[in-house]
Amino acid sequence: MYIDRIKIRNYKQFKDLELKLNPIRNIFIGENGAGKTSLIEAIGHVLGANDRSIENIGIQSLFNTEVIHSYLTSEKKYEDLPVLKIELFIADNHNRYELMGIHNSESVEQSGLSMSLRPNEEYSKEIADVLENSDIFPFDYYKVEFKTFDGRTYNSYKRYLNYSVIDSTKVNSQRATQSFIESFYLKEKTKEERAKLQHQYREESHRFSEKVLKSADDSNYQLRLNTHKGKVLEENLTIQKDNIDITNFGRGDSMFLNIEFALSRTKDSTNVILIEEPENHLSHLNMHKLIQRIDESNEKQIFIATHSNMIATRLDLQNALFLAEGRGVKLNDLDGETSRFFQKSPDNNVLNFILSDKVILVEGDAEYILLNSFYKELRKEDMYDNGISMISVGGLSFKRYLEIALKLGKKVAVITDNDRDYQKNILDLYSEYKYDNIEIFAPENEDEFTFEVCLYKNNHTFFEEYLKNPQMSNGVQAYMLSNKAEAAFRLLNLLENDSLYNKFEIPTHIKEAYQWINL
């Protein structure tokens, strides 16, 4: 079984959300506050069916605040009280008839589980009194319900999908470590072996108490090891790696160990794995190992909330779900070649691209070094002050990023070279990207065929007077073409002098790009 769809109503950032999920890997990406963690937690709430956990969190912290505010400023009718609902639609049910039914928001016989927070009808009079006499929402009179689509109530003792939660912020807490040790013990030893070990542990503890801890014969009190707890052995176990106790592991080692353990468990013991920002505390090498391990796991459904370019791309952007403004967009219909490109490219910035409001794409290091300075000179602000990100992608990669821009409706300006043929390399090459949110900017004059040549031709006198030195035996322009990044850096240093900026002309196509991106 796996979760095929999730529908959410009035939960945290999501007023109304429906997502079609992937049967193996789902990568949630989005800016801080977009709802990645909320989505991971929502799945965990429904699968865990722990009403005490919901009470500890607080019902008021789970509701969408806009929905609550809207209700409190309305006529506050009892029948209009908002209901929070999270539904997991389950595929490959394998004849679990108790999951099948019409008790879902679509009223169609399907397989699934749901959690709802709704007014408790037993307190209808109290709720009515609060609504009439108070401006405080009656959260205290709400109840939590966990039901199958058949209408049956279920709880944390009867779960239909087993799951593991791995949170990088809690992974080496004392409670999490103890839970991990006990889970590891249950996996390593059979029920019969555990019973035998428990008995042997009690025997040895009794022997130790009698022979080592024994107090004086005339004492009324005797020291003893406590062997009356049900989990006395488990509570005294630990795990070591290379003679280092698990309690002394760094967060990175603990994170990797927890994920490795969850992936290695049988499908019967874990169907779903929820992972919160696994990149935290992991070295570059361990990130590669982790990605490879996740990539090899095809027996469990995995949900990952991440900010990592490497995780999002190496595990295939077609598995990604982009969250923003309370909605989700799947990237599963990206062109396969584009997805593979980002998997294989060594240093892509695709998540920076996806998470930006507006983007300027440039070809190389020289443009990246200079263009923010040009922007600041023209508009007296940095790009980031106007919500603009600049990303250097290389000319051959522009179309890969533009495909994502089309999918997400992102505003993107491309600043590029005409390579001596404006018609072929600009107008024709990008003819399929004539959309309101995408524009290509390049010099129309084909003599200005690269960024460096364009700068030089627009500022011939400036370069000859201020940049030229005896080392440039073949001339300034030749030096700029052969040493692009170094020449750009030298120019940037010169332009830090405001009086020199007054003598420098920023090329027209760059000015036009800045104007367009801010429209």
Short mmCIF file of C-alpha atoms in Angstrom, two decimals:
data_model
loop_
_atom_site.label_atom_id
_atom_site.label_comp_id
_atom_site.label_asym_id
_atom_site.label_seq_id
_atom_site.Cartn_x
_atom_site.Cartn_y
_atom_site.Cartn_z
CA MET A 1 0.00 0.00 0.00
CA TYR A 2 1.08 3.59 -0.57
CA ILE A 3 -0.40 7.08 -0.30
CA ASP A 4 -1.69 8.08 -3.72
CA ARG A 5 -3.18 11.49 -2.88
CA ILE A 6 -3.45 13.87 0.02
CA LYS A 7 -6.27 16.38 0.50
CA ILE A 8 -5.99 19.06 3.16
CA ARG A 9 -8.54 21.58 4.32
CA ASN A 10 -7.94 24.42 6.81
CA TYR A 11 -4.63 23.03 8.09
CA LYS A 12 -1.81 25.47 8.86
CA GLN A 13 -0.69 27.13 5.60
CA PHE A 14 -3.22 25.21 3.52
CA LYS A 15 -6.82 26.31 3.16
CA ASP A 16 -7.51 23.83 0.40
CA LEU A 17 -4.79 21.62 -1.02
CA GLU A 18 -4.81 18.44 -3.09
CA LEU A 19 -1.63 16.72 -4.23
CA LYS A 20 -1.15 13.65 -6.35
CA LEU A 21 1.80 11.81 -4.82
CA ASN A 22 4.48 9.53 -6.23
CA PRO A 23 4.47 5.90 -5.09
CA ILE A 24 8.21 5.84 -4.25
CA ARG A 25 9.80 9.27 -3.71
CA ASN A 26 8.27 12.65 -2.96
CA ILE A 27 10.53 15.68 -2.47
CA PHE A 28 8.86 18.75 -0.96
CA ILE A 29 10.64 21.97 -1.85
CA GLY A 30 9.71 25.54 -1.04
CA GLU A 31 10.77 28.67 0.77
CA ASN A 32 10.75 28.87 4.56
CA GLY A 33 7.13 28.89 5.70
CA ALA A 34 5.82 27.38 2.47
CA GLY A 35 4.53 24.28 4.25
CA LYS A 36 7.12 21.54 3.67
CA THR A 37 7.30 20.59 7.34
CA SER A 38 3.54 21.04 7.74
CA LEU A 39 2.93 18.53 4.96
CA ILE A 40 5.32 16.00 6.50
CA GLU A 41 3.61 16.48 9.87
CA ALA A 42 0.12 16.19 8.35
CA ILE A 43 0.93 12.76 6.94
CA GLY A 44 2.41 11.73 10.28
CA HIS A 45 -0.69 12.90 12.17
CA VAL A 46 -3.05 10.78 10.05
CA LEU A 47 -0.83 7.68 10.07
CA GLY A 48 -0.02 7.97 13.79
CA ALA A 49 -3.61 8.56 14.95
CA ASN A 50 -2.38 9.85 18.29
CA ASP A 51 -5.03 12.11 19.82
CA ARG A 52 -2.86 12.84 22.85
CA SER A 53 -0.15 14.17 20.53
CA ILE A 54 -2.69 16.48 18.89
CA GLU A 55 -3.80 17.73 22.30
CA ASN A 56 -0.18 18.39 23.31
CA ILE A 57 0.43 20.37 20.13
CA GLY A 58 -2.79 22.31 20.59
CA ILE A 59 -5.74 22.27 18.22
CA GLN A 60 -5.49 26.04 17.80
CA SER A 61 -1.96 25.73 16.38
CA LEU A 62 -3.12 23.36 13.62
CA PHE A 63 -5.90 25.48 12.12
CA ASN A 64 -5.34 27.89 9.27
CA THR A 65 -5.28 31.33 10.92
CA GLU A 66 -6.96 33.10 7.99
CA VAL A 67 -9.91 30.73 8.16
CA ILE A 68 -10.31 31.33 11.88
CA HIS A 69 -10.08 35.11 11.45
CA SER A 70 -12.60 35.03 8.61
CA TYR A 71 -15.05 33.09 10.76
CA LEU A 72 -14.68 35.39 13.77
CA THR A 73 -15.45 38.41 11.58
CA SER A 74 -18.54 36.72 10.08
CA GLU A 75 -22.00 36.13 11.59
CA LYS A 76 -20.45 33.24 13.61
CA LYS A 77 -23.18 30.71 12.87
CA TYR A 78 -22.77 27.34 14.57
CA GLU A 79 -23.27 25.46 11.30
CA ASP A 80 -20.48 27.48 9.67
CA LEU A 81 -17.79 26.51 12.21
CA PRO A 82 -14.67 25.52 10.24
CA VAL A 83 -13.54 21.90 10.18
CA LEU A 84 -9.94 20.84 9.69
CA LYS A 85 -9.54 17.68 7.64
CA ILE A 86 -6.60 15.73 6.27
CA GLU A 87 -7.29 12.76 3.98
CA LEU A 88 -4.83 10.17 2.69
CA PHE A 89 -6.09 8.27 -0.34
CA ILE A 90 -4.41 4.87 -0.43
CA ALA A 91 -3.57 2.80 -3.50
CA ASP A 92 -2.76 -0.92 -3.75
CA ASN A 93 -5.02 -1.61 -0.79
CA HIS A 94 -4.52 -5.43 -0.88
CA ASN A 95 -8.11 -6.13 0.23
CA ARG A 96 -8.07 -4.22 3.52
CA TYR A 97 -11.85 -3.86 3.38
CA GLU A 98 -11.99 -1.68 6.51
CA LEU A 99 -10.23 1.09 4.55
CA MET A 100 -12.77 1.08 1.72
CA GLY A 101 -15.79 3.31 1.85
CA ILE A 102 -17.54 6.54 0.94
CA HIS A 103 -16.69 8.41 4.14
CA ASN A 104 -14.46 10.93 2.39
CA SER A 105 -14.81 14.42 0.95
CA GLU A 106 -15.62 13.01 -2.50
CA SER A 107 -18.37 10.62 -1.26
CA VAL A 108 -17.02 7.98 -3.63
CA GLU A 109 -15.95 4.50 -2.55
CA GLN A 110 -12.22 4.67 -2.18
CA SER A 111 -9.52 3.45 0.18
CA GLY A 112 -8.07 5.79 2.75
CA LEU A 113 -7.59 7.33 6.19
CA SER A 114 -8.56 10.71 7.58
CA MET A 115 -8.06 12.99 10.54
CA SER A 116 -10.55 15.72 11.35
CA LEU A 117 -10.86 18.41 13.99
CA ARG A 118 -14.51 19.39 14.40
CA PRO A 119 -16.90 20.81 17.00
CA ASN A 120 -17.84 18.28 19.67
CA GLU A 121 -21.62 18.08 19.52
CA GLU A 122 -21.76 17.13 23.19
CA TYR A 123 -20.80 20.74 23.92
CA SER A 124 -23.12 22.39 21.42
CA LYS A 125 -24.73 24.59 24.09
CA GLU A 126 -21.36 25.70 25.44
CA ILE A 127 -20.14 26.44 21.93
CA ALA A 128 -23.26 28.47 21.14
CA ASP A 129 -22.73 30.47 24.33
CA VAL A 130 -19.10 31.22 23.43
CA LEU A 131 -20.08 32.30 19.92
CA GLU A 132 -22.70 34.67 21.29
CA ASN A 133 -20.74 36.18 24.16
CA SER A 134 -17.07 35.99 23.25
CA ASP A 135 -14.65 36.95 20.51
CA ILE A 136 -12.45 33.92 21.29
CA PHE A 137 -12.73 30.90 18.99
CA PRO A 138 -14.08 27.79 20.82
CA PHE A 139 -11.10 25.51 20.20
CA ASP A 140 -11.56 23.97 23.65
CA TYR A 141 -14.81 22.37 22.52
CA TYR A 142 -13.36 20.71 19.44
CA LYS A 143 -12.54 17.00 19.14
CA VAL A 144 -10.10 15.01 17.02
CA GLU A 145 -11.31 12.01 15.02
CA PHE A 146 -9.30 9.38 13.14
CA LYS A 147 -11.43 7.36 10.72
CA THR A 148 -11.03 5.04 7.78
CA PHE A 149 -13.03 5.71 4.63
CA ASP A 150 -15.26 2.85 5.84
CA GLY A 151 -16.19 5.06 8.79
CA ARG A 152 -14.32 3.01 11.40
CA THR A 153 -12.43 4.74 14.17
CA TYR A 154 -8.75 3.81 14.48
CA ASN A 155 -5.98 4.84 16.86
CA SER A 156 -2.25 4.63 17.50
CA TYR A 157 -2.58 1.01 18.59
CA LYS A 158 -4.15 -0.04 15.29
CA ARG A 159 -2.29 1.40 12.33
CA TYR A 160 -2.85 0.56 8.70
CA LEU A 161 0.42 1.99 7.37
CA ASN A 162 3.56 1.78 9.50
CA TYR A 163 5.80 4.81 9.30
CA SER A 164 9.06 6.30 10.57
CA VAL A 165 9.72 10.00 11.18
CA ILE A 166 13.28 11.33 10.99
CA ASP A 167 13.69 14.97 12.00
CA SER A 168 17.20 16.43 11.81
CA THR A 169 16.43 18.83 14.67
CA LYS A 170 15.54 16.01 17.07
CA VAL A 171 17.51 13.07 15.74
CA ASN A 172 20.01 12.81 18.59
CA SER A 173 17.80 13.88 21.47
CA GLN A 174 17.79 11.50 24.43
CA ARG A 175 14.27 10.28 23.70
CA ALA A 176 14.93 9.82 19.98
CA THR A 177 18.18 7.97 20.67
CA GLN A 178 16.50 5.59 23.12
CA SER A 179 13.68 4.96 20.68
CA PHE A 180 16.19 4.22 17.94
CA ILE A 181 18.13 1.77 20.13
CA GLU A 182 14.94 -0.09 21.03
CA SER A 183 13.83 -0.23 17.37
CA PHE A 184 17.26 -1.48 16.35
CA TYR A 185 17.07 -4.18 19.04
CA LEU A 186 13.63 -5.30 17.85
CA LYS A 187 14.94 -5.60 14.30
CA GLU A 188 18.13 -7.47 15.25
CA LYS A 189 16.58 -10.00 17.63
CA THR A 190 13.55 -12.24 17.17
CA LYS A 191 10.78 -12.42 19.75
CA GLU A 192 12.15 -15.73 21.06
CA GLU A 193 15.69 -14.36 21.27
CA ARG A 194 14.47 -11.29 23.16
CA ALA A 195 12.63 -13.41 25.71
CA LYS A 196 15.74 -15.53 26.31
CA LEU A 197 18.00 -12.46 26.58
CA GLN A 198 15.60 -10.78 28.98
CA HIS A 199 15.62 -13.84 31.25
CA GLN A 200 19.42 -14.12 31.14
CA TYR A 201 19.73 -10.40 31.95
CA ARG A 202 17.51 -10.84 35.02
CA GLU A 203 19.55 -13.85 36.15
CA GLU A 204 22.85 -11.97 35.82
CA SER A 205 21.38 -8.90 37.53
CA HIS A 206 20.16 -11.04 40.43
CA ARG A 207 23.60 -12.68 40.74
CA PHE A 208 25.28 -9.25 40.73
CA SER A 209 22.91 -8.00 43.41
CA GLU A 210 23.53 -11.03 45.63
CA LYS A 211 27.31 -11.17 45.32
CA VAL A 212 28.48 -7.61 44.60
CA LEU A 213 25.87 -5.21 45.93
CA LYS A 214 25.08 -7.24 49.06
CA SER A 215 24.96 -5.05 52.16
CA ALA A 216 25.87 -6.01 55.69
CA ASP A 217 23.93 -9.00 57.02
CA ASP A 218 22.44 -6.99 59.88
CA SER A 219 21.09 -4.27 57.59
CA ASN A 220 17.34 -4.03 57.02
CA TYR A 221 17.93 -2.52 53.59
CA GLN A 222 19.68 -4.21 50.68
CA LEU A 223 20.94 -2.62 47.46
CA ARG A 224 19.59 -4.38 44.38
CA LEU A 225 19.55 -3.84 40.62
CA ASN A 226 16.03 -3.03 39.47
CA THR A 227 14.78 -5.92 37.30
CA HIS A 228 11.04 -5.32 37.68
CA LYS A 229 10.58 -2.96 34.72
CA GLY A 230 9.09 -4.43 31.58
CA LYS A 231 11.86 -3.04 29.36
CA VAL A 232 14.73 -3.35 31.80
CA LEU A 233 17.09 -4.78 29.17
CA GLU A 234 16.12 -2.38 26.38
CA GLU A 235 16.53 0.63 28.67
CA ASN A 236 20.12 -0.37 29.43
CA LEU A 237 21.18 -1.14 25.87
CA THR A 238 23.29 1.15 23.75
CA ILE A 239 24.88 0.98 20.29
CA GLN A 240 28.52 1.54 19.44
CA LYS A 241 30.29 2.22 16.19
CA ASP A 242 34.09 1.94 16.17
CA ASN A 243 33.95 1.89 20.01
CA ILE A 244 32.08 5.21 20.09
CA ASP A 245 28.76 5.19 21.93
CA ILE A 246 25.70 6.36 20.00
CA THR A 247 25.11 9.07 22.61
CA ASN A 248 28.42 10.61 21.53
CA PHE A 249 27.64 10.55 17.80
CA GLY A 250 27.52 13.87 16.02
CA ARG A 251 24.22 14.93 14.51
CA GLY A 252 25.41 13.94 11.04
CA ASP A 253 26.25 10.36 12.06
CA SER A 254 22.99 10.08 13.99
CA MET A 255 21.01 11.37 11.02
CA PHE A 256 22.65 8.97 8.60
CA LEU A 257 22.22 6.03 10.99
CA ASN A 258 18.52 6.73 11.52
CA ILE A 259 17.79 6.98 7.81
CA GLU A 260 19.86 3.89 7.01
CA PHE A 261 17.97 1.96 9.70
CA ALA A 262 14.55 3.10 8.46
CA LEU A 263 15.41 2.13 4.89
CA SER A 264 16.71 -1.27 5.94
CA ARG A 265 13.57 -2.29 7.82
CA THR A 266 11.17 -4.69 6.14
CA LYS A 267 8.22 -3.30 4.24
CA ASP A 268 5.86 -4.84 6.79
CA SER A 269 7.50 -2.91 9.63
CA THR A 270 7.79 0.40 7.73
CA ASN A 271 5.70 1.40 4.70
CA VAL A 272 6.30 5.14 4.80
CA ILE A 273 9.37 7.18 5.76
CA LEU A 274 9.05 10.91 6.56
CA ILE A 275 12.36 12.80 6.52
CA GLU A 276 12.75 16.43 7.58
CA GLU A 277 15.73 18.27 5.99
CA PRO A 278 18.24 15.39 5.91
CA GLU A 279 20.95 17.74 4.63
CA ASN A 280 21.34 19.25 8.09
CA HIS A 281 24.62 18.20 9.74
CA LEU A 282 25.69 15.92 6.86
CA SER A 283 29.06 16.30 5.15
CA HIS A 284 29.26 16.45 1.37
CA LEU A 285 30.45 12.83 1.24
CA ASN A 286 27.69 11.56 3.53
CA MET A 287 25.14 13.49 1.47
CA HIS A 288 26.25 11.52 -1.57
CA LYS A 289 26.04 8.26 0.39
CA LEU A 290 22.60 9.14 1.70
CA ILE A 291 21.27 10.05 -1.74
CA GLN A 292 22.61 6.81 -3.18
CA ARG A 293 20.99 4.83 -0.37
CA ILE A 294 17.62 6.54 -0.84
CA ASP A 295 17.88 6.12 -4.60
CA GLU A 296 18.37 2.37 -4.17
CA SER A 297 15.29 2.02 -1.97
CA ASN A 298 12.23 1.23 -4.06
CA GLU A 299 10.16 -0.74 -1.54
CA LYS A 300 9.02 2.14 0.66
CA GLN A 301 7.29 5.43 0.02
CA ILE A 302 9.62 8.24 1.07
CA PHE A 303 8.70 11.87 1.76
CA ILE A 304 11.54 14.39 2.09
CA ALA A 305 11.34 18.09 2.98
CA THR A 306 14.54 19.76 1.80
CA HIS A 307 16.39 22.95 0.84
CA SER A 308 19.21 20.99 -0.80
CA ASN A 309 19.95 21.37 -4.51
CA MET A 310 21.77 18.06 -4.42
CA ILE A 311 18.91 16.06 -2.88
CA ALA A 312 16.24 17.62 -5.12
CA THR A 313 18.15 17.05 -8.34
CA ARG A 314 20.00 13.78 -7.69
CA LEU A 315 16.75 12.12 -6.65
CA ASP A 316 15.12 13.43 -9.85
CA LEU A 317 13.22 16.70 -10.13
CA GLN A 318 10.30 14.72 -11.54
CA ASN A 319 9.74 13.56 -7.94
CA ALA A 320 9.64 17.14 -6.65
CA LEU A 321 6.58 19.03 -5.42
CA PHE A 322 6.99 22.79 -5.19
CA LEU A 323 5.02 24.46 -2.40
CA ALA A 324 4.18 28.17 -2.42
CA GLU A 325 1.28 30.36 -1.31
CA GLY A 326 -0.71 27.43 0.06
CA ARG A 327 -0.61 25.42 -3.15
CA GLY A 328 1.53 22.70 -4.62
CA VAL A 329 2.92 22.22 -8.12
CA LYS A 330 4.33 18.90 -9.27
CA LEU A 331 7.34 18.87 -11.54
CA ASN A 332 6.66 15.32 -12.77
CA ASP A 333 5.90 16.41 -16.33
CA LEU A 334 9.28 18.04 -16.86
CA ASP A 335 11.05 16.83 -19.95
CA GLY A 336 13.06 13.70 -19.09
CA GLU A 337 16.20 15.16 -20.62
CA THR A 338 15.89 18.26 -18.45
CA SER A 339 15.46 16.17 -15.33
CA ARG A 340 18.51 14.07 -16.19
CA PHE A 341 20.51 17.21 -16.94
CA PHE A 342 20.02 18.49 -13.41
CA GLN A 343 20.79 15.05 -12.00
CA LYS A 344 24.16 15.00 -13.73
CA SER A 345 25.21 18.65 -13.67
CA PRO A 346 27.86 19.16 -10.98
CA ASP A 347 26.89 22.54 -9.51
CA ASN A 348 23.37 23.57 -10.44
CA ASN A 349 21.32 26.19 -8.65
CA VAL A 350 17.91 24.83 -9.50
CA LEU A 351 16.42 25.23 -6.02
CA ASN A 352 17.71 28.81 -5.82
CA PHE A 353 15.97 29.31 -9.15
CA ILE A 354 12.71 27.66 -8.07
CA LEU A 355 12.56 29.52 -4.76
CA SER A 356 13.19 32.98 -6.24
CA ASP A 357 10.39 35.38 -7.17
CA LYS A 358 12.24 36.85 -10.14
CA VAL A 359 15.44 35.64 -11.76
CA ILE A 360 18.14 36.98 -14.06
CA LEU A 361 20.04 34.16 -15.77
CA VAL A 362 23.56 34.89 -17.03
CA GLU A 363 26.18 32.82 -18.82
CA GLY A 364 29.35 32.98 -16.77
CA ASP A 365 31.51 34.32 -14.00
CA ALA A 366 32.22 37.70 -15.59
CA GLU A 367 28.53 38.58 -15.84
CA TYR A 368 27.90 37.32 -12.31
CA ILE A 369 30.72 39.49 -10.94
CA LEU A 370 29.58 42.71 -12.62
CA LEU A 371 25.84 42.71 -13.17
CA ASN A 372 24.75 43.39 -9.59
CA SER A 373 27.10 46.37 -9.55
CA PHE A 374 25.53 47.63 -12.79
CA TYR A 375 22.07 47.13 -11.27
CA LYS A 376 22.97 49.02 -8.12
CA GLU A 377 24.41 51.90 -10.15
CA LEU A 378 21.23 52.21 -12.22
CA ARG A 379 18.59 51.61 -9.54
CA LYS A 380 20.47 52.51 -6.32
CA GLU A 381 19.51 49.16 -4.80
CA ASP A 382 20.83 45.62 -4.84
CA MET A 383 18.95 43.00 -6.85
CA TYR A 384 17.97 41.17 -3.67
CA ASP A 385 16.30 44.33 -2.38
CA ASN A 386 13.88 44.00 -5.30
CA GLY A 387 13.36 40.24 -4.87
CA ILE A 388 15.62 39.34 -7.80
CA SER A 389 18.12 36.49 -7.85
CA MET A 390 20.94 36.28 -10.37
CA ILE A 391 22.10 32.80 -11.34
CA SER A 392 25.04 31.87 -13.57
CA VAL A 393 24.06 28.79 -15.56
CA GLY A 394 26.09 28.66 -18.77
CA GLY A 395 24.51 29.41 -22.14
CA LEU A 396 23.72 25.80 -23.04
CA SER A 397 21.69 25.44 -19.82
CA PHE A 398 19.28 28.34 -20.32
CA LYS A 399 16.55 26.22 -21.88
CA ARG A 400 16.68 23.71 -19.01
CA TYR A 401 15.88 26.47 -16.54
CA LEU A 402 13.31 28.07 -18.83
CA GLU A 403 11.32 24.84 -18.96
CA ILE A 404 10.94 25.02 -15.18
CA ALA A 405 10.06 28.73 -15.48
CA LEU A 406 7.22 27.85 -17.84
CA LYS A 407 5.95 25.19 -15.45
CA LEU A 408 5.97 27.53 -12.44
CA GLY A 409 5.10 30.80 -14.21
CA LYS A 410 8.31 32.37 -12.86
CA LYS A 411 9.50 35.70 -14.29
CA VAL A 412 12.92 35.20 -15.88
CA ALA A 413 15.22 37.51 -17.83
CA VAL A 414 18.05 35.88 -19.77
CA ILE A 415 21.10 38.06 -20.49
CA THR A 416 23.24 36.37 -23.09
CA ASP A 417 25.54 36.79 -26.13
CA ASN A 418 24.47 36.86 -29.77
CA ASP A 419 27.59 34.95 -30.90
CA ARG A 420 27.67 36.94 -34.19
CA ASP A 421 24.16 35.88 -35.32
CA TYR A 422 21.30 37.60 -33.48
CA GLN A 423 18.59 36.07 -35.66
CA LYS A 424 19.77 32.49 -35.28
CA ASN A 425 21.12 32.49 -31.73
CA ILE A 426 18.50 34.69 -30.11
CA LEU A 427 15.28 35.09 -32.11
CA ASP A 428 15.16 31.61 -33.62
CA LEU A 429 16.78 29.66 -30.77
CA TYR A 430 14.36 30.99 -28.15
CA SER A 431 11.25 31.33 -30.34
CA GLU A 432 9.42 28.65 -28.30
CA TYR A 433 9.76 30.78 -25.16
CA LYS A 434 7.66 33.76 -26.22
CA TYR A 435 5.71 34.09 -22.99
CA ASP A 436 4.89 37.05 -20.77
CA ASN A 437 7.11 35.72 -17.97
CA ILE A 438 10.24 35.10 -20.09
CA GLU A 439 12.38 37.55 -22.06
CA ILE A 440 15.78 37.17 -23.75
CA PHE A 441 18.19 40.12 -23.82
CA ALA A 442 21.28 40.30 -26.03
CA PRO A 443 23.03 42.99 -28.15
CA GLU A 444 21.41 43.28 -31.57
CA ASN A 445 24.67 44.56 -33.00
CA GLU A 446 26.48 41.40 -34.08
CA ASP A 447 29.87 43.10 -33.70
CA GLU A 448 29.18 42.97 -29.95
CA PHE A 449 29.17 39.18 -30.01
CA THR A 450 30.21 38.48 -26.38
CA PHE A 451 29.79 40.21 -23.03
CA GLU A 452 33.43 41.35 -22.95
CA VAL A 453 33.42 42.69 -26.51
CA CYS A 454 30.12 44.47 -25.84
CA LEU A 455 31.58 46.16 -22.74
CA TYR A 456 34.74 47.13 -24.61
CA LYS A 457 32.96 48.59 -27.64
CA ASN A 458 30.63 50.62 -25.45
CA ASN A 459 33.57 51.88 -23.34
CA HIS A 460 36.64 51.85 -25.61
CA THR A 461 38.15 55.04 -24.19
CA PHE A 462 37.45 54.04 -20.59
CA PHE A 463 39.20 50.67 -20.89
CA GLU A 464 42.20 52.06 -22.73
CA GLU A 465 42.66 54.76 -20.11
CA TYR A 466 41.88 52.96 -16.85
CA LEU A 467 42.24 49.20 -17.35
CA LYS A 468 45.12 48.91 -19.78
CA ASN A 469 48.56 48.03 -18.42
CA PRO A 470 51.88 46.79 -19.92
CA GLN A 471 50.94 43.13 -19.28
CA MET A 472 48.19 43.38 -21.90
CA SER A 473 50.56 43.05 -24.84
CA ASN A 474 47.79 41.99 -27.24
CA GLY A 475 45.47 44.78 -26.21
CA VAL A 476 42.74 45.22 -23.60
CA GLN A 477 40.00 43.44 -25.51
CA ALA A 478 42.14 40.36 -26.12
CA TYR A 479 43.05 40.30 -22.43
CA MET A 480 39.37 40.52 -21.44
CA LEU A 481 38.48 37.60 -23.70
CA SER A 482 41.32 35.43 -22.41
CA ASN A 483 40.90 36.33 -18.72
CA LYS A 484 37.16 36.89 -18.33
CA ALA A 485 36.75 36.53 -14.56
CA GLU A 486 39.98 38.36 -13.72
CA ALA A 487 39.17 41.23 -16.10
CA ALA A 488 35.66 41.50 -14.63
CA PHE A 489 37.08 41.63 -11.12
CA ARG A 490 39.55 44.37 -12.09
CA LEU A 491 36.74 46.37 -13.69
CA LEU A 492 34.60 45.94 -10.58
CA ASN A 493 37.40 47.38 -8.46
CA LEU A 494 37.68 50.36 -10.78
CA LEU A 495 33.93 51.02 -10.66
CA GLU A 496 33.95 51.23 -6.89
CA ASN A 497 35.17 54.76 -7.57
CA ASP A 498 31.90 56.64 -8.21
CA SER A 499 33.62 59.25 -10.34
CA LEU A 500 34.75 56.55 -12.77
CA TYR A 501 31.25 55.07 -12.96
CA ASN A 502 30.14 58.42 -14.41
CA LYS A 503 32.46 57.73 -17.34
CA PHE A 504 31.26 54.16 -17.89
CA GLU A 505 28.36 53.21 -20.17
CA ILE A 506 26.29 50.14 -19.21
CA PRO A 507 25.17 48.34 -22.40
CA THR A 508 21.60 48.99 -23.57
CA HIS A 509 20.39 45.37 -23.50
CA ILE A 510 21.38 45.09 -19.82
CA LYS A 511 19.50 48.28 -18.96
CA GLU A 512 16.45 46.92 -20.79
CA ALA A 513 16.67 43.63 -18.85
CA TYR A 514 16.68 45.49 -15.54
CA GLN A 515 13.71 47.60 -16.57
CA TRP A 516 11.69 44.58 -17.75
CA ILE A 517 12.35 42.40 -14.68
CA ASN A 518 10.98 45.17 -12.46
CA LEU A 519 7.77 45.76 -14.42
#
